[in-house]
């Protein structure tokens, strides 16, 4: 009944047809070697793993680690009537911590990372590669040939193939899946905003620490991790040590809570059901753990949880339960009352710092989620900054950082009732858990190709726990549970409306793109005045001539002697290798001097100012023109890309295109073929025709004359006869988001002195 795989992930045939040996000026991405989950055990030394595990405490586990401050207090808001209720609640806490954070997330969900990238969007990108969900614009079949576009084919009768066909057949399933992803990401952000407010720290002190916390984010995760890790590490040692003291001093019989029988007795007592909404707070911050996977190797996160976080949390809860067995009247202040007098004030200081630093987990997770959402067309464009030359996943987003700070300060200062904020956090946590479970079911079927019995076990166990908690939280929406809904709704509306508007704009571009026949009918001069220079016309079309070009030449009948249509697009992969980034095609005959260049990025990649984008574009264009003659002679192809597979099968004697590597140097072109073919070396004079030399010289002279960046400044409006909701979404919400997001010239780092904006209004 298991899935029979016809062909496993085939990377031998990708990215190797016309690989040009060249040097790009770019940051060395050491993370690809250090953070690859598949190789981390072999590549990372034990010492380096320990360093990463230590730093992960300050970045990943602050939120989860501070839960002992308020869980038992919120569990018994009306006091403890029977000390056996404490044992039952403790048993449920123990097994909740074991099943959800340990088994589900640390051991299972973290393994579903997309080459080191975590979060709901990373899971979604995996599904997009294995099924044609068609919710990401600008996709092209050539993108599937990237070496990082890992995908498997399945036997037609396998469960994976059936799931794939079901997803692709029903359009509503694609929409529901995208909505789940957006809801999950929005709830993660909402949960993190509520975290500082639930602590018992003095409001003024908490606000001051929050301002400092958000002010140091521009230093990056690497430095912030070293700054906060000692605080969180000392915190875990303190709560674990205090727990041991309380168990020994008060009542060691609480250890019987490890028996699952007490979980049964907890549910047997009907009056304890409302307490579920508070007990779930013991796992708040778990989803941020998965979103922060991109910051550290998975193994280091697992080591930190298994050796420090999990045992210290258990000791803390057991110790508080032992204290309550003897002093049940102290439940309303159990955390601070259970601290030995001799270390009370040191623990109080560390607790205050740890409670506010707990937001770091969600801050880092939010940066990663927003970056992925922008790349997948689900969030307005924002400024994304690198904070590390070693690790490309360490980023900082100024606009999001200050928005989070304002919201955190407002919630911390505004909420006075800790029970209400506890209900709010609990509701956000359970929603995120359910979303992750539903997406993981598809991951296990499509990506991992697990046996249906294993999928069923995971589904039943996860939904049994999370569904039970959800049933208790649904009745607490009016008691504070509405807060994360409001916060998440704001982010969800922004994401969904931006994606909706982006898809509508892309549909307009596809429907109104200029027919190639019209271009050919204009002749080499395009019926225009061809002025010296190169015009880079930016559009969102993966191929073809965009509507903005026709709009431009209609109103201004002149264009540059060389025109390059540039499309900067993001693909649902974690990264695109530099050697495969540019896909160059020719538009029309050679005499037209028109090209199309698609610059492809993964959701981890950044289009940075120091990328020398223009230089790299021309280097690839020169290579395309130089290799075009060779490709015409041996493969009759008009497309050059390092990842192009080639389709020519006319001549059986031609080398297998999957086994050819071409290296270019100024004096020679060396074609290295597989062993069954010969190796041919020809001088440049033999390979390059006079026409090609003339075109290369023409392009060089045009580039030296000047390069102008032509960008569209579009205003999108709904049709007059559109539905009311569409007018609201497009004319108001999307227009507002478009105004506050970054401009195209800022995104592409176009020099202002070489920038030409072309305005147009599009009706959708």
mmCIF file of N, CA and C in Angstrom, residues 134-174:
data_model
loop_
_atom_site.group_PDB
_atom_site.id
_atom_site.type_symbol
_atom_site.label_atom_id
_atom_site.label_comp_id
_atom_site.label_asym_id
_atom_site.label_seq_id
_atom_site.Cartn_x
_atom_site.Cartn_y
_atom_site.Cartn_z
ATOM 1 N N UNK A 134 -0.628 26.506 -8.583
ATOM 2 C CA UNK A 134 -0.881 27.704 -9.401
ATOM 3 C C UNK A 134 -1.345 28.896 -8.573
ATOM 4 N N UNK A 135 -0.797 29.048 -7.404
ATOM 5 C CA UNK A 135 -1.129 30.221 -6.595
ATOM 6 C C UNK A 135 0.030 31.202 -6.529
ATOM 7 N N UNK A 136 1.117 30.905 -7.233
ATOM 8 C CA UNK A 136 2.275 31.791 -7.273
ATOM 9 C C UNK A 136 2.451 32.266 -8.703
ATOM 10 N N UNK A 137 2.421 33.573 -8.956
ATOM 11 C CA UNK A 137 2.525 34.072 -10.332
ATOM 12 C C UNK A 137 3.930 33.925 -10.889
ATOM 13 N N UNK A 138 4.044 34.138 -12.202
ATOM 14 C CA UNK A 138 5.336 34.183 -12.892
ATOM 15 C C UNK A 138 6.062 32.852 -12.941
ATOM 16 N N UNK A 139 5.365 31.756 -12.782
ATOM 17 C CA UNK A 139 6.031 30.466 -12.833
ATOM 18 C C UNK A 139 6.163 29.997 -14.274
ATOM 19 N N UNK A 140 7.252 29.294 -14.553
ATOM 20 C CA UNK A 140 7.532 28.816 -15.897
ATOM 21 C C UNK A 140 8.075 27.398 -15.794
ATOM 22 N N UNK A 141 7.861 26.610 -16.829
ATOM 23 C CA UNK A 141 8.303 25.212 -16.787
ATOM 24 C C UNK A 141 9.813 25.108 -16.657
ATOM 25 N N UNK A 142 10.547 26.086 -17.197
ATOM 26 C CA UNK A 142 12.004 26.042 -17.090
ATOM 27 C C UNK A 142 12.466 26.151 -15.640
ATOM 28 N N UNK A 143 11.638 26.722 -14.762
ATOM 29 C CA UNK A 143 12.008 26.823 -13.356
ATOM 30 C C UNK A 143 12.135 25.449 -12.709
ATOM 31 N N UNK A 144 11.405 24.484 -13.226
ATOM 32 C CA UNK A 144 11.418 23.149 -12.643
ATOM 33 C C UNK A 144 12.728 22.420 -12.905
ATOM 34 N N UNK A 145 13.578 22.971 -13.792
ATOM 35 C CA UNK A 145 14.844 22.329 -14.109
ATOM 36 C C UNK A 145 15.986 22.829 -13.239
ATOM 37 N N UNK A 146 15.707 23.716 -12.291
ATOM 38 C CA UNK A 146 16.744 24.176 -11.379
ATOM 39 C C UNK A 146 17.209 23.026 -10.496
ATOM 40 N N UNK A 147 18.485 23.046 -10.144
ATOM 41 C CA UNK A 147 19.014 21.967 -9.313
ATOM 42 C C UNK A 147 18.377 21.949 -7.928
ATOM 43 N N UNK A 148 17.920 23.094 -7.461
ATOM 44 C CA UNK A 148 17.296 23.154 -6.139
ATOM 45 C C UNK A 148 15.798 22.887 -6.175
ATOM 46 N N UNK A 149 15.255 22.679 -7.374
ATOM 47 C CA UNK A 149 13.826 22.401 -7.509
ATOM 48 C C UNK A 149 13.626 20.894 -7.358
ATOM 49 N N UNK A 150 13.864 20.395 -6.148
ATOM 50 C CA UNK A 150 13.788 18.961 -5.893
ATOM 51 C C UNK A 150 12.338 18.507 -5.878
ATOM 52 N N UNK A 151 12.089 17.440 -6.605
ATOM 53 C CA UNK A 151 10.727 16.924 -6.720
ATOM 54 C C UNK A 151 10.796 15.471 -7.143
ATOM 55 N N UNK A 152 9.830 14.706 -6.732
ATOM 56 C CA UNK A 152 9.794 13.291 -7.076
ATOM 57 C C UNK A 152 8.557 12.981 -7.903
ATOM 58 N N UNK A 153 8.662 11.930 -8.689
ATOM 59 C CA UNK A 153 7.493 11.429 -9.411
ATOM 60 C C UNK A 153 7.002 10.165 -8.720
ATOM 61 N N UNK A 154 5.717 9.897 -8.858
ATOM 62 C CA UNK A 154 5.123 8.813 -8.100
ATOM 63 C C UNK A 154 4.440 7.820 -9.028
ATOM 64 N N UNK A 155 4.246 6.645 -8.493
ATOM 65 C CA UNK A 155 3.444 5.655 -9.193
ATOM 66 C C UNK A 155 2.003 6.147 -9.241
ATOM 67 N N UNK A 156 1.346 5.915 -10.348
ATOM 68 C CA UNK A 156 0.001 6.451 -10.572
ATOM 69 C C UNK A 156 -0.992 6.011 -9.506
ATOM 70 N N UNK A 157 -0.762 4.848 -8.910
ATOM 71 C CA UNK A 157 -1.720 4.328 -7.937
ATOM 72 C C UNK A 157 -1.312 4.616 -6.499
ATOM 73 N N UNK A 158 -0.226 5.318 -6.305
ATOM 74 C CA UNK A 158 0.233 5.599 -4.950
ATOM 75 C C UNK A 158 -0.657 6.643 -4.287
ATOM 76 N N UNK A 159 -0.605 6.673 -2.953
ATOM 77 C CA UNK A 159 -1.383 7.664 -2.217
ATOM 78 C C UNK A 159 -0.887 9.070 -2.521
ATOM 79 N N UNK A 160 0.419 9.214 -2.752
ATOM 80 C CA UNK A 160 0.966 10.535 -3.080
ATOM 81 C C UNK A 160 0.402 11.046 -4.397
ATOM 82 N N UNK A 161 0.337 10.163 -5.406
ATOM 83 C CA UNK A 161 -0.191 10.569 -6.713
ATOM 84 C C UNK A 161 -1.675 10.919 -6.618
ATOM 85 N N UNK A 162 -2.422 10.158 -5.830
ATOM 86 C CA UNK A 162 -3.847 10.455 -5.666
ATOM 87 C C UNK A 162 -4.053 11.796 -4.964
ATOM 88 N N UNK A 163 -3.228 12.048 -3.955
ATOM 89 C CA UNK A 163 -3.320 13.335 -3.256
ATOM 90 C C UNK A 163 -2.970 14.482 -4.186
ATOM 91 N N UNK A 164 -1.954 14.286 -5.005
ATOM 92 C CA UNK A 164 -1.532 15.316 -5.958
ATOM 93 C C UNK A 164 -2.654 15.627 -6.950
ATOM 94 N N UNK A 165 -3.257 14.581 -7.494
ATOM 95 C CA UNK A 165 -4.344 14.799 -8.459
ATOM 96 C C UNK A 165 -5.531 15.494 -7.806
ATOM 97 N N UNK A 166 -5.814 15.136 -6.566
ATOM 98 C CA UNK A 166 -6.934 15.766 -5.869
ATOM 99 C C UNK A 166 -6.679 17.253 -5.647
ATOM 100 N N UNK A 167 -5.465 17.614 -5.255
ATOM 101 C CA UNK A 167 -5.129 19.016 -5.044
ATOM 102 C C UNK A 167 -5.201 19.809 -6.343
ATOM 103 N N UNK A 168 -4.715 19.208 -7.425
ATOM 104 C CA UNK A 168 -4.669 19.912 -8.702
ATOM 105 C C UNK A 168 -6.046 20.007 -9.359
ATOM 106 N N UNK A 169 -6.917 19.068 -9.044
ATOM 107 C CA UNK A 169 -8.230 19.025 -9.687
ATOM 108 C C UNK A 169 -9.200 20.025 -9.078
ATOM 109 N N UNK A 170 -9.164 20.181 -7.770
ATOM 110 C CA UNK A 170 -10.134 21.026 -7.082
ATOM 111 C C UNK A 170 -9.510 22.391 -6.778
ATOM 112 N N UNK A 171 -10.013 23.405 -7.421
ATOM 113 C CA UNK A 171 -9.480 24.755 -7.215
ATOM 114 C C UNK A 171 -9.737 25.245 -5.796
ATOM 115 N N UNK A 172 -10.844 24.801 -5.199
ATOM 116 C CA UNK A 172 -11.151 25.248 -3.840
ATOM 117 C C UNK A 172 -10.115 24.733 -2.845
ATOM 118 N N UNK A 173 -9.567 23.539 -3.103
ATOM 119 C CA UNK A 173 -8.551 22.996 -2.202
ATOM 120 C C UNK A 173 -7.288 23.848 -2.222
ATOM 121 N N UNK A 174 -6.955 24.406 -3.389
ATOM 122 C CA UNK A 174 -5.778 25.274 -3.483
ATOM 123 C C UNK A 174 -5.990 26.556 -2.690
#
